[in-house]
Amino acid sequence: MTSQPTGATPSRWFTTARLIDLVRTKPDITRAAAAHELGIGSGAATELSARLRRIDLLDEAPAPVHGRGRPTTILRPHPRGPIVIAAELSTNGWRVATADIDGRPTVEASARRLARNPQRVLTDMADAIRTIHARETRRVRAVSVSVAGTVMDDRLVQFTPRGWMDIDLSRVTSELPADVDLPVLVGNDATLAGLAEARTGSASGVGTTLHLIIAVGLGGALIVDGVPAVGAHGGAGEYGHIPFGDPARRCPCGAYGCWDLTVDGRALAALRGDPEPKNALAYGYDLLDRHRTAPDVDETTGPAIRTVAGSLGRGIAGLVNLHDPDVVTLGGLAPPLRAAATAEFDAAYRAGLMSFRKEAPPPVIDGIHGDDGPLHGAALRGIDHITTPEALAEWGDR
C-alpha cells in the first residue's frame, strides 16, 4: 500500500511507489496501461520507466502484439532489484523464501518437521537466511516472518501447539554479519494469509474482507482496504479463542470454551472417538479425503464432519454480525470441510445471521492461495515495507 508523500521525500518517489504497487497488483501490466492508471502521459511514463531501469527497480519486456497500434512493453521487477526474505514458521515445519517487488515467493529452504527446542528451529532458519543473504547481499532489504502463533509487538508470545512462550523471532537474523541491520517484521499466519487473499487472492479489490484459516485451531483477520486490523499490539484475529465452544472445556491456550476445539482435526477426532492426533491438520485433510472417496466407509465420519462444519458456519455468522464484511474467505482445512457438508454449513451460517442480513448475506468463498497464504502474506508485508517512497529513495541513493 502506498503512503502519501511527505516534504522530506520528493514526490517522484511517491509516483514510483504507486507504479510498483501496480506492477505487484496487476501482473504483466503494460507501460501504457500503467501510465493511464497513474494519470501521466506516455512521454512521462517512458522517462519514469527508463529512470527505474537505471536504478535496477523495474525492467521491461515487449508486450504481446494484438492488432494495430503503437507497441508497448510489460513492466516487471528488475533482476537486480530489491528483494525480501519471507519466512514461515508453521506448527509442523518452516520455509524460507525470497520475493522481489511483485511479491511472489520462491521457496529456497524448508524443513517438514520442527525440533522440540525453539532455539534450534530459529538457528536452522537463521542459517538458511544467512545463505540467501550471502548470495544476494546487495538486494535483500528486509526479513518478514509468518508464525502460527499469537504475535504481540513483533514477539511470538504464545505458540500453543508446541508449548512455546515468549520467543524473540528477531533471532532469525542472528547468523548475519554484525554490520548488517535488516528490519525483521513478524506477523501471525492467519493475518498474513488474509492479507494475501485481500491483495492478490479471491478478495482482491474488495473493501472489507474477513479471512479465516483452520490449521491447528482457527485464526483470521479483518482486512479493510487492504490493511489488516491487528489491534493495539498486533495480537488481533485470535478468533479461535472466542468462547463459541463448550464453556466447561479448557483450551491449551489457557481459556475455557474456545471455538478452536470445535472446528479442526482435533474436533473431528474427538467426535469419531479417535485419540487426539499429533498433526491435527494432516489428520483433517486425510479424513476429509477418505470421506470424499468413500462416504459410507464408517458410521462416525459423516456425523463428525457435519457437526464440525455446522460449528464453523455458526461461528462465521457471529463474526459477520460483528464485523459487517463484504466477503468471507476461507483457507487451510476450512474449504474442504465446508465442501464435505455444504448443507449443514449453509444452514448453520444462515441461522446465525441477524434477520436483516439473511436476504443477502456476505458470500463465503474459498481462498486461492491455500496453505501458501501465510508465506504469500509475509512476502507482501515485506514488499510493502521496502517500497514506501522513503525506502525507494534510499534504494535509489545507495
JSON list of C-alpha atoms in Angstrom, two decimals, residues 116-273:
[
{"chain": "A", "resi": 116, "resn": "ARG", "atom": "CA", "xyz": [11.39, -29.54, 20.11]},
{"chain": "A", "resi": 117, "resn": "ASN", "atom": "CA", "xyz": [13.76, -26.73, 21.07]},
{"chain": "A", "resi": 118, "resn": "PRO", "atom": "CA", "xyz": [12.61, -23.38, 19.61]},
{"chain": "A", "resi": 119, "resn": "GLN", "atom": "CA", "xyz": [16.16, -22.03, 19.61]},
{"chain": "A", "resi": 120, "resn": "ARG", "atom": "CA", "xyz": [17.26, -24.93, 17.39]},
{"chain": "A", "resi": 121, "resn": "VAL", "atom": "CA", "xyz": [14.44, -24.13, 14.97]},
{"chain": "A", "resi": 122, "resn": "LEU", "atom": "CA", "xyz": [15.38, -20.46, 14.85]},
{"chain": "A", "resi": 123, "resn": "THR", "atom": "CA", "xyz": [19.04, -21.33, 14.33]},
{"chain": "A", "resi": 124, "resn": "ASP", "atom": "CA", "xyz": [18.16, -23.56, 11.37]},
{"chain": "A", "resi": 125, "resn": "MET", "atom": "CA", "xyz": [16.06, -20.78, 9.86]},
{"chain": "A", "resi": 126, "resn": "ALA", "atom": "CA", "xyz": [18.84, -18.28, 10.55]},
{"chain": "A", "resi": 127, "resn": "ASP", "atom": "CA", "xyz": [21.31, -20.49, 8.67]},
{"chain": "A", "resi": 128, "resn": "ALA", "atom": "CA", "xyz": [19.02, -20.50, 5.63]},
{"chain": "A", "resi": 129, "resn": "ILE", "atom": "CA", "xyz": [18.60, -16.73, 5.82]},
{"chain": "A", "resi": 130, "resn": "ARG", "atom": "CA", "xyz": [22.37, -16.25, 6.11]},
{"chain": "A", "resi": 131, "resn": "THR", "atom": "CA", "xyz": [22.91, -18.36, 2.97]},
{"chain": "A", "resi": 132, "resn": "ILE", "atom": "CA", "xyz": [20.43, -16.29, 0.97]},
{"chain": "A", "resi": 133, "resn": "HIS", "atom": "CA", "xyz": [21.84, -13.02, 2.24]},
{"chain": "A", "resi": 134, "resn": "ALA", "atom": "CA", "xyz": [25.39, -14.07, 1.34]},
{"chain": "A", "resi": 135, "resn": "ARG", "atom": "CA", "xyz": [24.24, -14.71, -2.21]},
{"chain": "A", "resi": 136, "resn": "GLU", "atom": "CA", "xyz": [22.06, -11.59, -2.54]},
{"chain": "A", "resi": 137, "resn": "THR", "atom": "CA", "xyz": [23.73, -9.18, -0.11]},
{"chain": "A", "resi": 138, "resn": "ARG", "atom": "CA", "xyz": [23.07, -6.07, -2.16]},
{"chain": "A", "resi": 139, "resn": "ARG", "atom": "CA", "xyz": [19.44, -6.91, -2.86]},
{"chain": "A", "resi": 140, "resn": "VAL", "atom": "CA", "xyz": [18.00, -8.09, 0.48]},
{"chain": "A", "resi": 141, "resn": "ARG", "atom": "CA", "xyz": [16.23, -5.21, 2.24]},
{"chain": "A", "resi": 142, "resn": "ALA", "atom": "CA", "xyz": [14.09, -6.86, 4.94]},
{"chain": "A", "resi": 143, "resn": "VAL", "atom": "CA", "xyz": [13.06, -10.14, 6.54]},
{"chain": "A", "resi": 144, "resn": "SER", "atom": "CA", "xyz": [9.33, -10.84, 7.02]},
{"chain": "A", "resi": 145, "resn": "VAL", "atom": "CA", "xyz": [8.20, -13.75, 9.19]},
{"chain": "A", "resi": 146, "resn": "SER", "atom": "CA", "xyz": [4.83, -15.50, 9.42]},
{"chain": "A", "resi": 147, "resn": "VAL", "atom": "CA", "xyz": [4.24, -17.61, 12.52]},
{"chain": "A", "resi": 148, "resn": "ALA", "atom": "CA", "xyz": [1.34, -19.85, 13.53]},
{"chain": "A", "resi": 149, "resn": "GLY", "atom": "CA", "xyz": [1.03, -18.35, 16.98]},
{"chain": "A", "resi": 150, "resn": "THR", "atom": "CA", "xyz": [0.00, -15.23, 18.85]},
{"chain": "A", "resi": 151, "resn": "VAL", "atom": "CA", "xyz": [2.16, -12.25, 17.96]},
{"chain": "A", "resi": 152, "resn": "MET", "atom": "CA", "xyz": [2.38, -9.08, 20.03]},
{"chain": "A", "resi": 153, "resn": "ASP", "atom": "CA", "xyz": [4.87, -6.29, 19.47]},
{"chain": "A", "resi": 154, "resn": "ASP", "atom": "CA", "xyz": [6.78, -8.48, 16.99]},
{"chain": "A", "resi": 155, "resn": "ARG", "atom": "CA", "xyz": [7.31, -11.29, 19.53]},
{"chain": "A", "resi": 156, "resn": "LEU", "atom": "CA", "xyz": [5.83, -14.77, 19.48]},
{"chain": "A", "resi": 157, "resn": "VAL", "atom": "CA", "xyz": [4.13, -14.64, 22.87]},
{"chain": "A", "resi": 158, "resn": "GLN", "atom": "CA", "xyz": [2.28, -17.96, 22.65]},
{"chain": "A", "resi": 159, "resn": "PHE", "atom": "CA", "xyz": [2.74, -20.90, 20.28]},
{"chain": "A", "resi": 160, "resn": "THR", "atom": "CA", "xyz": [0.14, -23.19, 21.82]},
{"chain": "A", "resi": 161, "resn": "PRO", "atom": "CA", "xyz": [0.61, -26.36, 19.70]},
{"chain": "A", "resi": 162, "resn": "ARG", "atom": "CA", "xyz": [4.28, -26.50, 20.71]},
{"chain": "A", "resi": 163, "resn": "GLY", "atom": "CA", "xyz": [4.02, -25.06, 24.19]},
{"chain": "A", "resi": 164, "resn": "TRP", "atom": "CA", "xyz": [6.45, -22.26, 23.34]},
{"chain": "A", "resi": 165, "resn": "MET", "atom": "CA", "xyz": [6.09, -18.93, 25.12]},
{"chain": "A", "resi": 166, "resn": "ASP", "atom": "CA", "xyz": [7.67, -15.50, 24.59]},
{"chain": "A", "resi": 167, "resn": "ILE", "atom": "CA", "xyz": [10.06, -16.25, 21.73]},
{"chain": "A", "resi": 168, "resn": "ASP", "atom": "CA", "xyz": [12.12, -13.45, 20.18]},
{"chain": "A", "resi": 169, "resn": "LEU", "atom": "CA", "xyz": [11.86, -14.11, 16.45]},
{"chain": "A", "resi": 170, "resn": "SER", "atom": "CA", "xyz": [14.47, -11.49, 15.61]},
{"chain": "A", "resi": 171, "resn": "ARG", "atom": "CA", "xyz": [16.92, -14.36, 16.17]},
{"chain": "A", "resi": 172, "resn": "VAL", "atom": "CA", "xyz": [16.26, -15.46, 12.59]},
{"chain": "A", "resi": 173, "resn": "THR", "atom": "CA", "xyz": [18.85, -12.85, 11.57]},
{"chain": "A", "resi": 174, "resn": "SER", "atom": "CA", "xyz": [21.37, -13.81, 14.26]},
{"chain": "A", "resi": 175, "resn": "GLU", "atom": "CA", "xyz": [23.70, -15.52, 11.77]},
{"chain": "A", "resi": 176, "resn": "LEU", "atom": "CA", "xyz": [24.10, -12.42, 9.58]},
{"chain": "A", "resi": 177, "resn": "PRO", "atom": "CA", "xyz": [27.31, -10.37, 9.74]},
{"chain": "A", "resi": 178, "resn": "ALA", "atom": "CA", "xyz": [27.46, -7.95, 12.67]},
{"chain": "A", "resi": 179, "resn": "ASP", "atom": "CA", "xyz": [27.35, -4.89, 10.42]},
{"chain": "A", "resi": 180, "resn": "VAL", "atom": "CA", "xyz": [24.07, -5.99, 8.77]},
{"chain": "A", "resi": 181, "resn": "ASP", "atom": "CA", "xyz": [20.97, -4.46, 10.32]},
{"chain": "A", "resi": 182, "resn": "LEU", "atom": "CA", "xyz": [17.93, -5.71, 8.42]},
{"chain": "A", "resi": 183, "resn": "PRO", "atom": "CA", "xyz": [14.43, -4.90, 9.65]},
{"chain": "A", "resi": 184, "resn": "VAL", "atom": "CA", "xyz": [12.57, -8.00, 10.87]},
{"chain": "A", "resi": 185, "resn": "LEU", "atom": "CA", "xyz": [8.78, -7.92, 10.51]},
{"chain": "A", "resi": 186, "resn": "VAL", "atom": "CA", "xyz": [6.73, -10.53, 12.40]},
{"chain": "A", "resi": 187, "resn": "GLY", "atom": "CA", "xyz": [3.08, -11.38, 11.78]},
{"chain": "A", "resi": 188, "resn": "ASN", "atom": "CA", "xyz": [0.51, -14.04, 12.63]},
{"chain": "A", "resi": 189, "resn": "ASP", "atom": "CA", "xyz": [-0.04, -16.63, 9.89]},
{"chain": "A", "resi": 190, "resn": "ALA", "atom": "CA", "xyz": [-3.80, -16.11, 9.65]},
{"chain": "A", "resi": 191, "resn": "THR", "atom": "CA", "xyz": [-3.41, -12.34, 9.49]},
{"chain": "A", "resi": 192, "resn": "LEU", "atom": "CA", "xyz": [-0.87, -12.62, 6.70]},
{"chain": "A", "resi": 193, "resn": "ALA", "atom": "CA", "xyz": [-2.94, -15.20, 4.83]},
{"chain": "A", "resi": 194, "resn": "GLY", "atom": "CA", "xyz": [-5.83, -12.74, 4.97]},
{"chain": "A", "resi": 195, "resn": "LEU", "atom": "CA", "xyz": [-3.57, -10.01, 3.64]},
{"chain": "A", "resi": 196, "resn": "ALA", "atom": "CA", "xyz": [-2.61, -12.24, 0.71]},
{"chain": "A", "resi": 197, "resn": "GLU", "atom": "CA", "xyz": [-6.23, -13.04, -0.17]},
{"chain": "A", "resi": 198, "resn": "ALA", "atom": "CA", "xyz": [-7.22, -9.38, 0.05]},
{"chain": "A", "resi": 199, "resn": "ARG", "atom": "CA", "xyz": [-4.33, -8.16, -2.08]},
{"chain": "A", "resi": 200, "resn": "THR", "atom": "CA", "xyz": [-3.73, -10.87, -4.68]},
{"chain": "A", "resi": 201, "resn": "GLY", "atom": "CA", "xyz": [-6.29, -13.58, -3.94]},
{"chain": "A", "resi": 202, "resn": "SER", "atom": "CA", "xyz": [-10.00, -14.26, -4.09]},
{"chain": "A", "resi": 203, "resn": "ALA", "atom": "CA", "xyz": [-10.90, -10.99, -2.30]},
{"chain": "A", "resi": 204, "resn": "SER", "atom": "CA", "xyz": [-8.70, -8.71, -4.40]},
{"chain": "A", "resi": 205, "resn": "GLY", "atom": "CA", "xyz": [-10.36, -5.33, -4.82]},
{"chain": "A", "resi": 206, "resn": "VAL", "atom": "CA", "xyz": [-12.91, -5.92, -2.04]},
{"chain": "A", "resi": 207, "resn": "GLY", "atom": "CA", "xyz": [-13.23, -3.20, 0.59]},
{"chain": "A", "resi": 208, "resn": "THR", "atom": "CA", "xyz": [-13.74, -5.22, 3.78]},
{"chain": "A", "resi": 209, "resn": "THR", "atom": "CA", "xyz": [-12.74, -8.89, 3.97]},
{"chain": "A", "resi": 210, "resn": "LEU", "atom": "CA", "xyz": [-12.94, -11.39, 6.81]},
{"chain": "A", "resi": 211, "resn": "HIS", "atom": "CA", "xyz": [-10.45, -14.23, 6.33]},
{"chain": "A", "resi": 212, "resn": "LEU", "atom": "CA", "xyz": [-10.48, -17.41, 8.41]},
{"chain": "A", "resi": 213, "resn": "ILE", "atom": "CA", "xyz": [-7.99, -20.26, 8.30]},
{"chain": "A", "resi": 214, "resn": "ILE", "atom": "CA", "xyz": [-8.17, -23.64, 10.04]},
{"chain": "A", "resi": 215, "resn": "ALA", "atom": "CA", "xyz": [-4.89, -25.38, 10.82]},
{"chain": "A", "resi": 216, "resn": "VAL", "atom": "CA", "xyz": [-4.37, -26.45, 14.44]},
{"chain": "A", "resi": 217, "resn": "GLY", "atom": "CA", "xyz": [-7.26, -24.34, 15.66]},
{"chain": "A", "resi": 218, "resn": "LEU", "atom": "CA", "xyz": [-8.64, -21.35, 13.82]},
{"chain": "A", "resi": 219, "resn": "GLY", "atom": "CA", "xyz": [-7.38, -17.83, 13.26]},
{"chain": "A", "resi": 220, "resn": "GLY", "atom": "CA", "xyz": [-8.21, -14.99, 10.97]},
{"chain": "A", "resi": 221, "resn": "ALA", "atom": "CA", "xyz": [-8.06, -11.35, 10.12]},
{"chain": "A", "resi": 222, "resn": "LEU", "atom": "CA", "xyz": [-10.29, -8.45, 9.23]},
{"chain": "A", "resi": 223, "resn": "ILE", "atom": "CA", "xyz": [-8.81, -6.64, 6.23]},
{"chain": "A", "resi": 224, "resn": "VAL", "atom": "CA", "xyz": [-10.08, -3.13, 5.46]},
{"chain": "A", "resi": 225, "resn": "ASP", "atom": "CA", "xyz": [-8.94, -1.55, 2.19]},
{"chain": "A", "resi": 226, "resn": "GLY", "atom": "CA", "xyz": [-6.02, -3.97, 2.01]},
{"chain": "A", "resi": 227, "resn": "VAL", "atom": "CA", "xyz": [-4.80, -3.34, 5.56]},
{"chain": "A", "resi": 228, "resn": "PRO", "atom": "CA", "xyz": [-5.21, -5.90, 8.40]},
{"chain": "A", "resi": 229, "resn": "ALA", "atom": "CA", "xyz": [-6.71, -4.74, 11.69]},
{"chain": "A", "resi": 230, "resn": "VAL", "atom": "CA", "xyz": [-4.07, -6.07, 14.09]},
{"chain": "A", "resi": 231, "resn": "GLY", "atom": "CA", "xyz": [-5.08, -4.38, 17.34]},
{"chain": "A", "resi": 232, "resn": "ALA", "atom": "CA", "xyz": [-3.07, -2.29, 19.76]},
{"chain": "A", "resi": 233, "resn": "HIS", "atom": "CA", "xyz": [-0.14, -4.72, 20.00]},
{"chain": "A", "resi": 234, "resn": "GLY", "atom": "CA", "xyz": [-0.54, -6.92, 16.92]},
{"chain": "A", "resi": 235, "resn": "GLY", "atom": "CA", "xyz": [-2.43, -9.72, 18.66]},
{"chain": "A", "resi": 236, "resn": "ALA", "atom": "CA", "xyz": [-5.85, -9.34, 17.00]},
{"chain": "A", "resi": 237, "resn": "GLY", "atom": "CA", "xyz": [-7.52, -12.10, 14.99]},
{"chain": "A", "resi": 238, "resn": "GLU", "atom": "CA", "xyz": [-7.44, -14.91, 17.56]},
{"chain": "A", "resi": 239, "resn": "TYR", "atom": "CA", "xyz": [-10.98, -15.87, 16.55]},
{"chain": "A", "resi": 240, "resn": "GLY", "atom": "CA", "xyz": [-10.46, -19.47, 17.59]},
{"chain": "A", "resi": 241, "resn": "HIS", "atom": "CA", "xyz": [-10.32, -18.31, 21.19]},
{"chain": "A", "resi": 242, "resn": "ILE", "atom": "CA", "xyz": [-13.74, -16.68, 21.19]},
{"chain": "A", "resi": 243, "resn": "PRO", "atom": "CA", "xyz": [-15.90, -18.75, 23.61]},
{"chain": "A", "resi": 244, "resn": "PHE", "atom": "CA", "xyz": [-18.18, -20.26, 20.95]},
{"chain": "A", "resi": 245, "resn": "GLY", "atom": "CA", "xyz": [-17.41, -23.76, 22.28]},
{"chain": "A", "resi": 246, "resn": "ASP", "atom": "CA", "xyz": [-18.09, -25.77, 25.44]},
{"chain": "A", "resi": 247, "resn": "PRO", "atom": "CA", "xyz": [-17.61, -23.39, 28.40]},
{"chain": "A", "resi": 248, "resn": "ALA", "atom": "CA", "xyz": [-16.55, -26.30, 30.62]},
{"chain": "A", "resi": 249, "resn": "ARG", "atom": "CA", "xyz": [-13.69, -27.34, 28.34]},
{"chain": "A", "resi": 250, "resn": "ARG", "atom": "CA", "xyz": [-10.24, -25.84, 28.87]},
{"chain": "A", "resi": 251, "resn": "CYS", "atom": "CA", "xyz": [-8.24, -24.97, 25.76]},
{"chain": "A", "resi": 252, "resn": "PRO", "atom": "CA", "xyz": [-4.44, -25.43, 25.71]},
{"chain": "A", "resi": 253, "resn": "CYS", "atom": "CA", "xyz": [-4.26, -21.64, 25.38]},
{"chain": "A", "resi": 254, "resn": "GLY", "atom": "CA", "xyz": [-5.50, -21.34, 28.98]},
{"chain": "A", "resi": 255, "resn": "ALA", "atom": "CA", "xyz": [-9.04, -20.12, 28.25]},
{"chain": "A", "resi": 256, "resn": "TYR", "atom": "CA", "xyz": [-12.31, -22.04, 28.52]},
{"chain": "A", "resi": 257, "resn": "GLY", "atom": "CA", "xyz": [-14.88, -22.60, 25.80]},
{"chain": "A", "resi": 258, "resn": "CYS", "atom": "CA", "xyz": [-12.67, -21.85, 22.79]},
{"chain": "A", "resi": 259, "resn": "TRP", "atom": "CA", "xyz": [-14.16, -22.22, 19.31]},
{"chain": "A", "resi": 260, "resn": "ASP", "atom": "CA", "xyz": [-10.79, -23.73, 18.30]},
{"chain": "A", "resi": 261, "resn": "LEU", "atom": "CA", "xyz": [-11.68, -27.06, 19.87]},
{"chain": "A", "resi": 262, "resn": "THR", "atom": "CA", "xyz": [-14.84, -27.48, 17.77]},
{"chain": "A", "resi": 263, "resn": "VAL", "atom": "CA", "xyz": [-13.61, -26.76, 14.25]},
{"chain": "A", "resi": 264, "resn": "ASP", "atom": "CA", "xyz": [-10.30, -28.52, 13.49]},
{"chain": "A", "resi": 265, "resn": "GLY", "atom": "CA", "xyz": [-8.84, -32.01, 13.21]},
{"chain": "A", "resi": 266, "resn": "ARG", "atom": "CA", "xyz": [-8.90, -32.40, 16.98]},
{"chain": "A", "resi": 267, "resn": "ALA", "atom": "CA", "xyz": [-12.66, -31.89, 16.96]},
{"chain": "A", "resi": 268, "resn": "LEU", "atom": "CA", "xyz": [-13.13, -34.42, 14.16]},
{"chain": "A", "resi": 269, "resn": "ALA", "atom": "CA", "xyz": [-11.01, -36.97, 16.03]},
{"chain": "A", "resi": 270, "resn": "ALA", "atom": "CA", "xyz": [-12.90, -36.48, 19.30]},
{"chain": "A", "resi": 271, "resn": "LEU", "atom": "CA", "xyz": [-16.28, -36.89, 17.61]},
{"chain": "A", "resi": 272, "resn": "ARG", "atom": "CA", "xyz": [-15.10, -40.11, 15.96]},
{"chain": "A", "resi": 273, "resn": "GLY", "atom": "CA", "xyz": [-13.68, -41.47, 19.20]}
]
